[in-house]
Coordinates of C-alpha atoms in Angstrom, one line a residue:
M1 CA -26.8 -36.2 -21.5
A2 CA -28.9 -33.6 -23.2
Y3 CA -28.3 -30.0 -22.1
T4 CA -31.6 -28.2 -22.2
R5 CA -33.2 -25.6 -19.8
A6 CA -36.8 -25.2 -19.0
E7 CA -38.9 -22.8 -21.0
D8 CA -39.1 -19.2 -19.9
V9 CA -42.8 -19.5 -19.1
Q10 CA -42.1 -22.5 -16.8
I11 CA -39.5 -20.6 -14.9
D12 CA -41.6 -17.4 -14.7
V13 CA -44.3 -19.3 -12.9
W14 CA -42.0 -19.6 -9.9
Q15 CA -42.3 -15.9 -9.3
K16 CA -46.1 -16.0 -9.9
L17 CA -46.2 -18.6 -7.1
G18 CA -44.6 -16.0 -4.8
N19 CA -40.9 -16.5 -5.3
E20 CA -39.8 -12.9 -6.1
G21 CA -36.8 -12.7 -8.4
W22 CA -37.2 -16.2 -9.8
T23 CA -37.9 -15.4 -13.4
W24 CA -36.2 -16.5 -16.6
K25 CA -34.6 -13.0 -17.0
D26 CA -33.4 -13.0 -13.4
L27 CA -31.9 -16.5 -13.6
L28 CA -30.2 -16.2 -17.0
P29 CA -27.0 -14.7 -15.6
Y30 CA -26.6 -17.7 -13.4
Y31 CA -27.2 -20.1 -16.3
L32 CA -24.5 -18.2 -18.2
K33 CA -22.2 -18.3 -15.3
S34 CA -22.4 -22.1 -14.9
E35 CA -22.0 -23.0 -18.6
N36 CA -18.9 -23.5 -20.7
L37 CA -20.1 -24.0 -24.2
T38 CA -17.8 -25.2 -27.0
A39 CA -19.1 -23.8 -30.2
P40 CA -20.0 -26.3 -32.9
T41 CA -17.5 -27.0 -35.7
S42 CA -18.4 -26.2 -39.3
S43 CA -19.3 -29.8 -40.0
Q44 CA -21.5 -29.9 -36.9
V45 CA -23.2 -26.7 -38.0
A46 CA -23.8 -28.3 -41.4
A47 CA -25.4 -31.2 -39.6
G48 CA -27.8 -28.9 -37.8
A49 CA -26.0 -27.8 -34.6
A50 CA -26.9 -24.1 -33.8
Y51 CA -26.8 -21.9 -30.8
N52 CA -27.4 -18.3 -29.7
P53 CA -24.3 -16.8 -28.0
A54 CA -26.5 -14.4 -26.0
V55 CA -28.0 -17.2 -24.0
N56 CA -24.9 -19.5 -23.6
G57 CA -22.0 -19.0 -21.3
K58 CA -18.3 -19.7 -22.2
E59 CA -16.5 -19.5 -18.9
G60 CA -18.4 -21.6 -16.4
P61 CA -17.4 -25.0 -14.9
L62 CA -20.0 -27.1 -16.8
K63 CA -18.7 -28.1 -20.2
V64 CA -21.3 -28.3 -22.9
G65 CA -21.0 -29.1 -26.6
W66 CA -21.9 -31.3 -29.6
S67 CA -20.5 -34.8 -30.1
G68 CA -17.8 -35.3 -32.7
S69 CA -20.0 -38.1 -34.0
L70 CA -22.9 -35.8 -34.8
A71 CA -24.4 -37.2 -38.0
S72 CA -23.5 -35.3 -41.1
G73 CA -25.2 -35.1 -44.4
N74 CA -28.8 -34.1 -45.0
L75 CA -30.6 -36.0 -42.3
S76 CA -31.2 -33.0 -40.1
V77 CA -32.2 -30.9 -43.1
A78 CA -34.8 -33.6 -44.1
L79 CA -36.1 -33.9 -40.5
N80 CA -36.4 -30.1 -40.2
R81 CA -38.4 -30.0 -43.5
T82 CA -40.6 -32.8 -42.3
F83 CA -41.3 -31.2 -38.9
Q84 CA -42.0 -27.8 -40.5
A85 CA -44.5 -29.4 -42.9
A86 CA -46.2 -30.8 -39.7
G87 CA -46.2 -27.3 -38.2
V88 CA -43.3 -27.9 -35.9
P89 CA -40.9 -24.9 -36.2
W90 CA -37.1 -24.8 -36.2
V91 CA -35.6 -23.5 -32.9
E92 CA -32.1 -22.1 -33.2
D93 CA -31.3 -22.7 -29.5
V94 CA -33.6 -24.6 -27.0
N95 CA -31.7 -22.9 -24.2
G96 CA -33.0 -19.5 -25.2
G97 CA -36.3 -19.9 -23.4
K98 CA -38.4 -21.5 -26.2
M99 CA -38.1 -25.2 -26.6
R100 CA -41.0 -26.1 -28.8
G101 CA -39.6 -27.2 -32.2
F102 CA -36.9 -29.1 -33.9
N103 CA -33.3 -28.6 -32.8
I104 CA -30.0 -30.4 -32.6
Y105 CA -29.3 -29.6 -29.0
P106 CA -25.9 -29.8 -27.2
S107 CA -25.0 -32.3 -24.5
T108 CA -23.1 -32.0 -21.2
L109 CA -19.8 -33.1 -22.8
D110 CA -16.1 -32.3 -22.5
V111 CA -15.5 -32.0 -26.2
D112 CA -11.7 -32.1 -25.8
L113 CA -11.8 -35.4 -23.9
N114 CA -14.9 -36.7 -25.5
V115 CA -16.4 -37.7 -22.2
R116 CA -19.7 -36.9 -20.5
E117 CA -19.6 -33.9 -18.2
D118 CA -21.4 -34.3 -14.9
A119 CA -21.7 -32.5 -11.6
A120 CA -18.6 -34.3 -10.2
R121 CA -16.4 -33.3 -13.1
A122 CA -17.6 -29.7 -13.2
Y123 CA -18.1 -28.9 -9.5
Y124 CA -16.3 -31.5 -7.3
F125 CA -13.1 -32.7 -8.8
P126 CA -11.6 -29.3 -9.4
Y127 CA -12.0 -28.5 -5.7
D128 CA -11.8 -31.9 -4.0
D129 CA -8.6 -31.0 -2.1
R130 CA -10.2 -28.1 -0.2
K131 CA -10.0 -28.4 3.6
N132 CA -13.5 -27.2 4.1
L133 CA -15.1 -29.6 1.7
H134 CA -16.1 -33.1 2.9
L135 CA -17.7 -35.8 0.7
L136 CA -19.8 -38.5 2.3
E137 CA -19.6 -41.4 -0.2
N138 CA -22.3 -44.0 -0.5
T139 CA -24.7 -41.8 1.5
T140 CA -28.3 -40.9 0.8
A141 CA -30.0 -37.7 1.9
N142 CA -33.4 -38.6 3.3
R143 CA -34.9 -35.3 4.4
L144 CA -34.1 -31.8 5.8
F145 CA -34.8 -30.8 9.4
W146 CA -35.7 -27.3 10.3
K147 CA -34.8 -24.7 12.8
N148 CA -37.6 -23.9 15.3
G149 CA -39.7 -21.0 14.0
S150 CA -42.7 -20.2 11.9
A151 CA -43.6 -22.1 8.8
E152 CA -43.6 -18.9 6.8
E153 CA -39.8 -18.5 7.5
A154 CA -38.7 -22.1 7.5
I155 CA -34.9 -22.4 7.6
A156 CA -33.2 -25.8 7.1
D157 CA -30.8 -26.7 10.0
G158 CA -29.4 -29.9 8.5
V159 CA -30.0 -33.1 6.7
E160 CA -30.9 -36.6 7.8
I161 CA -28.7 -39.1 5.9
T162 CA -28.4 -42.9 5.6
S163 CA -25.0 -44.4 5.1
A164 CA -24.2 -47.6 3.2
D165 CA -24.4 -49.7 6.4
G166 CA -28.0 -48.4 7.0
K167 CA -27.1 -46.1 9.8
V168 CA -29.3 -43.0 9.9
T169 CA -27.6 -39.8 11.1
R170 CA -28.3 -36.1 11.3
V171 CA -25.8 -33.7 9.9
H172 CA -26.1 -30.1 11.1
A173 CA -25.3 -27.2 8.9
K174 CA -23.0 -24.5 10.2
K175 CA -24.2 -21.9 7.7
E176 CA -26.8 -23.2 5.2
V177 CA -28.2 -26.2 3.4
I178 CA -28.1 -26.4 -0.3
I179 CA -30.3 -29.0 -2.0
S180 CA -28.6 -30.2 -5.2
A181 CA -29.9 -33.7 -5.8
G182 CA -31.0 -33.4 -9.4
A183 CA -34.4 -32.9 -11.1
L184 CA -35.9 -36.0 -9.5
R185 CA -34.4 -36.4 -6.1
S186 CA -34.5 -32.7 -5.0
P187 CA -38.3 -32.5 -5.1
L188 CA -38.6 -35.8 -3.3
I189 CA -36.3 -34.6 -0.5
L190 CA -38.3 -31.4 -0.2
E191 CA -41.6 -33.3 0.0
L192 CA -40.3 -35.8 2.5
S193 CA -39.2 -32.7 4.6
G194 CA -42.8 -31.4 4.7
V195 CA -42.6 -29.0 1.7
G196 CA -45.5 -29.7 -0.7
N197 CA -47.2 -33.1 -0.7
P198 CA -45.2 -35.7 1.3
T199 CA -47.2 -38.7 -0.1

């Protein structure tokens, strides 16, 4: 899977919408903390792989890198010239806040094992034996439910879930609810919970 972040202007809009502290600059340390980039090899660099060390982490849990099968030769050079002739610039690192342009971007990849890196490999498997961590397999999060209080200070109290047998249950949070259902499912859960447009 491609590993690319949103543009800085897209992230900065979050603060303009009233979310103080949610800017590209404020979030960059967290991006760096989550990422474990394997630098491209010399042959991958020759094929067009490039990155900026200032905007890539090397000690986080999520492994990122370029595939060993990255095409070599002059294809990326020819593509870059073609795009530049059309007014599309070269971008050294799409994860630096500016995405518009041609780039050979990295993937979520464990380079040593040559397998796709995902949330389970990065964040679950290393900690699956913890006593305070419980995984509900074959379960879908439907929506959040809220503590009683004003809409301005809405605090999630738990999650409504559906198990594989179709049973709908409410799971209450002891401390907090963290939504981490990906780029498509997280907004859907929020909307079905009354945040934004539920239709």
